[in-house]
Tab-separated table of C-alpha atoms in Angstrom:
chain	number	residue	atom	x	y	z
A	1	UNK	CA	-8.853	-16.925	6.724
A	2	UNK	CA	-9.416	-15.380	10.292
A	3	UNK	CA	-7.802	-11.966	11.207
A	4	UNK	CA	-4.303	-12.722	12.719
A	5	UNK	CA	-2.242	-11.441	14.799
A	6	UNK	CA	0.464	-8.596	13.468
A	7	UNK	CA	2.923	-9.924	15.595
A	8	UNK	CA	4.357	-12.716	13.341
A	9	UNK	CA	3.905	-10.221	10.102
A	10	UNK	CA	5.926	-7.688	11.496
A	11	UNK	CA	8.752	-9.217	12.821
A	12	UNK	CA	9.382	-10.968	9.438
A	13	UNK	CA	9.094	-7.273	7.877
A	14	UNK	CA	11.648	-6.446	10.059
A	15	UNK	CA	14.005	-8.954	9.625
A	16	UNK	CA	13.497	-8.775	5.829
A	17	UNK	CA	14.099	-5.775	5.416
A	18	UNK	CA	9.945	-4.025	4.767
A	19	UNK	CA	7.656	-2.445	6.182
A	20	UNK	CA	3.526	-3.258	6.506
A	21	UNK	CA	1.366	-0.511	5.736
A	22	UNK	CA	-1.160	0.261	8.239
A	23	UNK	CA	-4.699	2.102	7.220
A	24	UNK	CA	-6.879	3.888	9.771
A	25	UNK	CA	-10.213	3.229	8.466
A	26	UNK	CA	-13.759	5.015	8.868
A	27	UNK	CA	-16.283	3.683	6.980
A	28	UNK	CA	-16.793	0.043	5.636
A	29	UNK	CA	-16.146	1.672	1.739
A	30	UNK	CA	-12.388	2.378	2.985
A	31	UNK	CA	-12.115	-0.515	4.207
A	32	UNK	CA	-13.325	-2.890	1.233
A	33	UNK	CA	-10.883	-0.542	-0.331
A	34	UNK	CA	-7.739	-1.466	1.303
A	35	UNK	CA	-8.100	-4.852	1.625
A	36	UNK	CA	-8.891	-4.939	-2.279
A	37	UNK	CA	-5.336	-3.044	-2.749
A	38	UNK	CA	-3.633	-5.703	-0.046
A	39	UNK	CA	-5.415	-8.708	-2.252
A	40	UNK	CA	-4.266	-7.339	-5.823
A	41	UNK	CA	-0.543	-6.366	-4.200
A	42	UNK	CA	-0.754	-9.800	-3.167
A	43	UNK	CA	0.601	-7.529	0.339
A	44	UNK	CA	-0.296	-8.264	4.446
A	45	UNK	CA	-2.507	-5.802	5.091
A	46	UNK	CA	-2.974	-3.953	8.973
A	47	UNK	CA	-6.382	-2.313	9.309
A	48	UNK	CA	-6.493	0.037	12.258
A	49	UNK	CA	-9.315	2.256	13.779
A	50	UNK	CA	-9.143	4.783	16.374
A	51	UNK	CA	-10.681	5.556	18.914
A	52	UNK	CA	-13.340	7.920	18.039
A	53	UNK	CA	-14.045	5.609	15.099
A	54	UNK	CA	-14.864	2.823	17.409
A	55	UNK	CA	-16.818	5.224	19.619
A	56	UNK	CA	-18.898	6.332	16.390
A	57	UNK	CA	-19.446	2.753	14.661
A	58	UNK	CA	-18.755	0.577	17.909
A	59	UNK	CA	-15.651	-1.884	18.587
A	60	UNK	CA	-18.503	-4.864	17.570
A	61	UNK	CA	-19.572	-3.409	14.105
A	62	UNK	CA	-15.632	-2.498	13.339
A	63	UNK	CA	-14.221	-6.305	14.042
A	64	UNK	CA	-16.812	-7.625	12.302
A	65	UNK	CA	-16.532	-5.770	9.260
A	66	UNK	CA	-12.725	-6.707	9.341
A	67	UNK	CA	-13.611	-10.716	10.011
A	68	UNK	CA	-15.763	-10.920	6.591
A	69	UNK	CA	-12.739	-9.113	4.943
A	70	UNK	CA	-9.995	-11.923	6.304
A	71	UNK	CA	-12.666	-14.471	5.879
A	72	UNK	CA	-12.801	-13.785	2.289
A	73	UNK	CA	-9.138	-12.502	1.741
A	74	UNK	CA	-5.868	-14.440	0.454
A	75	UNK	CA	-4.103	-12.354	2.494
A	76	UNK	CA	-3.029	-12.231	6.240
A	77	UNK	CA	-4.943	-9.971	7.621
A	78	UNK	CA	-4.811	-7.754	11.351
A	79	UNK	CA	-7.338	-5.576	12.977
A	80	UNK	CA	-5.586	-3.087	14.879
A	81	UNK	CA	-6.492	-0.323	17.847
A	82	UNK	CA	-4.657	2.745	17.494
A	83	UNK	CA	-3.718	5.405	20.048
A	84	UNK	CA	-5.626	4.025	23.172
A	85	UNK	CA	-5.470	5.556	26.667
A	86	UNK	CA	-8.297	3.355	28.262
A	87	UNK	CA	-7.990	0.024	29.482
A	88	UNK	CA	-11.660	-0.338	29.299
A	89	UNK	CA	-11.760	-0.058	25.801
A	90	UNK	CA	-8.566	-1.731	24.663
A	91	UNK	CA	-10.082	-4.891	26.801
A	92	UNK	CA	-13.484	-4.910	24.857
A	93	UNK	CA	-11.392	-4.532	21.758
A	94	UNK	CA	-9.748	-7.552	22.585
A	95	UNK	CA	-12.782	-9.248	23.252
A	96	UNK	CA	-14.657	-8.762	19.880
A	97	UNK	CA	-11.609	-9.866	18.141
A	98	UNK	CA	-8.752	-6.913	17.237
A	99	UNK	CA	-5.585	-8.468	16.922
A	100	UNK	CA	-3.790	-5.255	17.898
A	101	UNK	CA	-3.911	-2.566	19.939
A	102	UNK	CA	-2.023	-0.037	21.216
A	103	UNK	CA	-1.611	1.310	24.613
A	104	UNK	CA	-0.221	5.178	24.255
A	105	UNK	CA	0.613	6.373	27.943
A	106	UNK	CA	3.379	8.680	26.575
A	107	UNK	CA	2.413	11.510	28.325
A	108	UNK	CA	2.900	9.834	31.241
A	109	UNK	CA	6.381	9.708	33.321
A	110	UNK	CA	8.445	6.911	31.938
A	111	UNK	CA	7.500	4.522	34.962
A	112	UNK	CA	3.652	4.892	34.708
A	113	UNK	CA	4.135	4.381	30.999
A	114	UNK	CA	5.594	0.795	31.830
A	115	UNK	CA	3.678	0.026	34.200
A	116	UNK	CA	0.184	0.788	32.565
A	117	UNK	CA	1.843	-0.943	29.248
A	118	UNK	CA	2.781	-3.788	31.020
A	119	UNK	CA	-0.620	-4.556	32.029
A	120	UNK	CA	-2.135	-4.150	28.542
A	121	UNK	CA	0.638	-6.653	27.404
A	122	UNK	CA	0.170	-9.090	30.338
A	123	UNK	CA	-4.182	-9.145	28.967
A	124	UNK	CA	-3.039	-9.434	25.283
A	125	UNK	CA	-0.524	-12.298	25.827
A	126	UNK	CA	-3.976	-14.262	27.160
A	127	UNK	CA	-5.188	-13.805	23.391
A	128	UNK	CA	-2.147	-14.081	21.049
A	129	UNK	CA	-2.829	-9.959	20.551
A	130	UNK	CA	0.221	-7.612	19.197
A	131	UNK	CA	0.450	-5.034	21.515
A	132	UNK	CA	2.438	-1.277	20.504
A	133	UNK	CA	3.258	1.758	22.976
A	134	UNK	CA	5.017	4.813	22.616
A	135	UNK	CA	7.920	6.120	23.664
A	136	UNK	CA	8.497	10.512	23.241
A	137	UNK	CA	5.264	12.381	21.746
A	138	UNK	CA	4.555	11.930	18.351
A	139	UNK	CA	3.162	15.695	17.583
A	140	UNK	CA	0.557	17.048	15.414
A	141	UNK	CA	-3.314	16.320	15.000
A	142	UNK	CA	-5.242	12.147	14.582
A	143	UNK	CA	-8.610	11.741	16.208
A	144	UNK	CA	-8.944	13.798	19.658
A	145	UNK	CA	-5.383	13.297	19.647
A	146	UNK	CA	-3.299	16.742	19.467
A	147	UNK	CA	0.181	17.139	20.563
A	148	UNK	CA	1.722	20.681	19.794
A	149	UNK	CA	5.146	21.440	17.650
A	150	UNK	CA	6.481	22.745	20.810
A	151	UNK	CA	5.542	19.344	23.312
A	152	UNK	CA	6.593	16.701	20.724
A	153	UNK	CA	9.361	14.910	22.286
A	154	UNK	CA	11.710	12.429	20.920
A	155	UNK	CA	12.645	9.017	22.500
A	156	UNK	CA	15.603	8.468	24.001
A	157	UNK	CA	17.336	4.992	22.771
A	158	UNK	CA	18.474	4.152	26.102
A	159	UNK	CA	14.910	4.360	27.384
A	160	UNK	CA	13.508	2.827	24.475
A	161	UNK	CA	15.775	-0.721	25.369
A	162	UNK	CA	14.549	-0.693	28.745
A	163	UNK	CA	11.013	0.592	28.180
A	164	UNK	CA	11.061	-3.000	26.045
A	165	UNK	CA	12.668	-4.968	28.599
A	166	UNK	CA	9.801	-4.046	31.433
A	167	UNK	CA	7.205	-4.346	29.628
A	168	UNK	CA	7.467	-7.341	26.424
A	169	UNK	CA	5.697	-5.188	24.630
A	170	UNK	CA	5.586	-6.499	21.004
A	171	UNK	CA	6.522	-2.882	19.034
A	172	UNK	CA	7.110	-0.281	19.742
A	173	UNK	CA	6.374	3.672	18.418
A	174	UNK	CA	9.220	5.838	18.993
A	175	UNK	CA	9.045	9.260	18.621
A	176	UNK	CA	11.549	10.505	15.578
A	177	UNK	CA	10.457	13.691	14.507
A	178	UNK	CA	7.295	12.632	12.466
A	179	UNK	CA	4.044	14.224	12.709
A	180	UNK	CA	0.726	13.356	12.464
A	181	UNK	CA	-1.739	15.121	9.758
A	182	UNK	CA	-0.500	16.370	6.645
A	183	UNK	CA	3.180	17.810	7.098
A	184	UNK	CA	3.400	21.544	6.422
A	185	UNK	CA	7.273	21.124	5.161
A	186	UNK	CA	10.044	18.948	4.619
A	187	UNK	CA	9.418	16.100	7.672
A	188	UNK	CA	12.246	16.448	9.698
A	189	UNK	CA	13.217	13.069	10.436
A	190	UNK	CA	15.976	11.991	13.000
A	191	UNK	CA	17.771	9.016	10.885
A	192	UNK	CA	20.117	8.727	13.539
A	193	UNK	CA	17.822	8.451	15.911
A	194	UNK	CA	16.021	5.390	14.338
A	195	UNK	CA	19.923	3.544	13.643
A	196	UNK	CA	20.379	3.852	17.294
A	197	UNK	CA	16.938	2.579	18.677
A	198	UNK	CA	17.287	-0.316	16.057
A	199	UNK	CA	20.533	-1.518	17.646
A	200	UNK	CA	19.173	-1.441	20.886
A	201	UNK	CA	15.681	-2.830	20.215
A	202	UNK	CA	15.079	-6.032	18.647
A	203	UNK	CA	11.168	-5.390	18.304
A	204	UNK	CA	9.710	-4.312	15.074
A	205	UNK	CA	9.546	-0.431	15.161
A	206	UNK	CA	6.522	1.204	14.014
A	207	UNK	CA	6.634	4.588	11.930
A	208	UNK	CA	3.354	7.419	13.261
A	209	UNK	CA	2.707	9.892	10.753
A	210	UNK	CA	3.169	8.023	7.769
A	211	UNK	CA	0.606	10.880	5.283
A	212	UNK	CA	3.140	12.559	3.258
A	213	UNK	CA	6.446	11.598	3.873
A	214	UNK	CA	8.665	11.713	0.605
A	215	UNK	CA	9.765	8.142	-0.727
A	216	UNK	CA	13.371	8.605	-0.284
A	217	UNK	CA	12.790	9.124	3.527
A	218	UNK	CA	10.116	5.937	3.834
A	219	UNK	CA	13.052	3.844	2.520
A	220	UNK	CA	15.450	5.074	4.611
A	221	UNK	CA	13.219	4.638	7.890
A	222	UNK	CA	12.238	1.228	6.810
A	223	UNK	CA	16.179	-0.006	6.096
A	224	UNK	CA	16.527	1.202	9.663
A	225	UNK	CA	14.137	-1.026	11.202
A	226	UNK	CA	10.738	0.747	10.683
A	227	UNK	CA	8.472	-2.326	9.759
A	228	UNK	CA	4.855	-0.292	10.041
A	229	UNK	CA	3.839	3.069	8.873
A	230	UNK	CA	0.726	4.038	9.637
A	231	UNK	CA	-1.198	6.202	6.867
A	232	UNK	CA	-4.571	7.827	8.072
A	233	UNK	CA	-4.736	11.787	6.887
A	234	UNK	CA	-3.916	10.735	3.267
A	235	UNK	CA	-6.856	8.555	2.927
A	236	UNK	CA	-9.496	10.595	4.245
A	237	UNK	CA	-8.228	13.568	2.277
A	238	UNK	CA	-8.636	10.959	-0.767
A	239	UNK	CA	-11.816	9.873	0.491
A	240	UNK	CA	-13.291	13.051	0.933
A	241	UNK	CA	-11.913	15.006	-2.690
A	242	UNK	CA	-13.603	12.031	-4.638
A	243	UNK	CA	-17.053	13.144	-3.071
A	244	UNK	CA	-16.273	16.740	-3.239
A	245	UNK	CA	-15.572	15.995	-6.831
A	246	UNK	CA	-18.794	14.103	-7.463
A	247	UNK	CA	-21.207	16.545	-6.129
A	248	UNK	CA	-18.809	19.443	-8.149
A	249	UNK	CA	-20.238	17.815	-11.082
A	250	UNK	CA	-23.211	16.569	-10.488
A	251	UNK	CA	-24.709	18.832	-7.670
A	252	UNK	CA	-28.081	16.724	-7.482
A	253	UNK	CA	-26.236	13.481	-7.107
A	254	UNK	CA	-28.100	11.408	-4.269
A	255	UNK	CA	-27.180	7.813	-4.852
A	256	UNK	CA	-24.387	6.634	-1.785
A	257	UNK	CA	-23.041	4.133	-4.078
A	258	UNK	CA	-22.114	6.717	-7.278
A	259	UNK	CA	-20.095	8.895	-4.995
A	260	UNK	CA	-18.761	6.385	-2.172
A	261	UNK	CA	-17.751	4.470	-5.660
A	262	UNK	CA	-15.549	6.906	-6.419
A	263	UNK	CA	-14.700	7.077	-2.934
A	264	UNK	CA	-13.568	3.651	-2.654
A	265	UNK	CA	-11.264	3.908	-5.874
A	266	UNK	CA	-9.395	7.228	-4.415
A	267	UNK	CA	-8.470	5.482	-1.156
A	268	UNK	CA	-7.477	2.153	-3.224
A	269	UNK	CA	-5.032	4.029	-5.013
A	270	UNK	CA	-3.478	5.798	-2.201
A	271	UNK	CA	-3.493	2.578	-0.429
A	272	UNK	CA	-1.527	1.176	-3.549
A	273	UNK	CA	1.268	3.342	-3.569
A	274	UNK	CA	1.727	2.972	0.071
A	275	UNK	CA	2.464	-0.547	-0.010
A	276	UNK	CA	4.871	0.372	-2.729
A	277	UNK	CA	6.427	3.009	-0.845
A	278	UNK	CA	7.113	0.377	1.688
A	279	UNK	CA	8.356	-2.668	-0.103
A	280	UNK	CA	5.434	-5.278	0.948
A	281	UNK	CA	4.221	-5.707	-2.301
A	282	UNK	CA	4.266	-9.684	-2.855
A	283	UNK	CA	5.313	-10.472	0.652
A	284	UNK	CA	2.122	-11.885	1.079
A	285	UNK	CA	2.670	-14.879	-1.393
């Protein structure tokens, strides 16, 4: 099948109660080895990039990589752009074929947020593409994107209703007290915070900072209303162990497929448990 739209996947994750995991991928060996996970979890599967992926392999390269994966998948399938601040970019995304992107002005005012969202939204609508924003700072280290402990900011749920009313965007990334990167401690997660954004917003919620978060508090988020949690630190950590691992024993290794082989099977099993973590094992069928 052709890559789809995550509009239709989410929304039904929301209203049933799961959540879609969401991969940032690097290299075409991660992501063979998600959708493999997605096909034998019989799960819908979100594959995202960012940008300084697309920058390094090229928006072209990275949608068609993902198009022989739906083509050959039996499971829906989106290609998402994560944590975009240029127009210019999110467009030619669109163009090749992503499914998804997302326009992050957060650190904008809240009026220049909706206003530069609204455009994105107004271009996606043209292609039946999901479109997410943020609301708040998400904080921690993804990419070239850094946001210090001290200038993380939660979302307001007043703002968050409106913010959805300007702008039609299709989810939305409210800030809750995750982090992206590997969490030094206990995430401290405001529960409350989610309840009272849910009631307000009727769009599927999406969960930043998914890499390390305990199960109890994934389960939680997703009964709430979270229906995406993006995973990206976990999986390159994976990646990378499984080659540090290889050379540890075998020093003079120099075949790509010995190592990225046990590459690929590191990042499969990570993406395993996440789709168990978030209840959309079988919701694919």
């Amino acid at each position: 099948m052709a890559l789809v739209s995550s509009t239709a996947m989410l929304t039904r994750a929301r209203e049933e109660g799961y959540c879609i995991a969401a991969f940032n991928v690097h290299t075409l060996e991660m992501l063979q080895a998600v959708v493999e996970a997605a096909e034998e979890a019989e799960a819908p599967l979100i594959l995202q990039s960012t940008v300084g992926t697309v920058k390094h392999l090229g928006a072209s390269y990275m949608a068609a990589m993902a198009k022989v994966a739906a083509a050959s998948a039996n499971v829906p399938i989106a290609l998402h752009l994560d944590h975009c601040h240029d127009d210019e970019l999110i467009a030619e995304c669109i163009k090749v074929g992503y499914t998804s992107v997302m326009i992050d002005a957060s650190m904008h005012p809240f009026a220049e947020n909706v206003e530069r969202t609204r455009r994105v939204v107004e271009l996606a609508a043209r292609h039946d593409v999901n479109v997410e924003a943020e609301l708040g700072k998400v904080g921690g280290v993804e990419d070239d994107l850094v946001v210090a402990d001290a200038d993380a900011v939660l979302a307001d749920p007043t703002e968050c209703e409106e913010f959805v009313r300007l702008t039609g965007v299709s989810t939305l990334a409210p800030a809750i007290g995750t982090a992206h990167g590997m969490y030094k401690g206990e995430p401290r997660i405001d529960f409350t915070r989610i309840g009272e954004i849910a009631v307000r917003v009727g769009v599927p919620l999406v969960l930043h900072g998914g890499s390390g978060i305990p199960l109890e508090q994934v389960k939680r988020a997703v009964s709430l209303g979270m229906a995406k949690m993006n995973v990206a630190t976990e999986l390159r950590i994976g990646f990378s162990d499984a080659i540090k691992q290889v050379f540890a024993e075998n020093p003079d290794e120099n075949d790509p497929r010995t190592y990225m082989k046990r590459a690929k099977a590191a990042v499969k099993s990570i993406a395993l448990a996440k789709m168990s973590m978030c209840g959309c094992i079988g919701k694919a069928r």
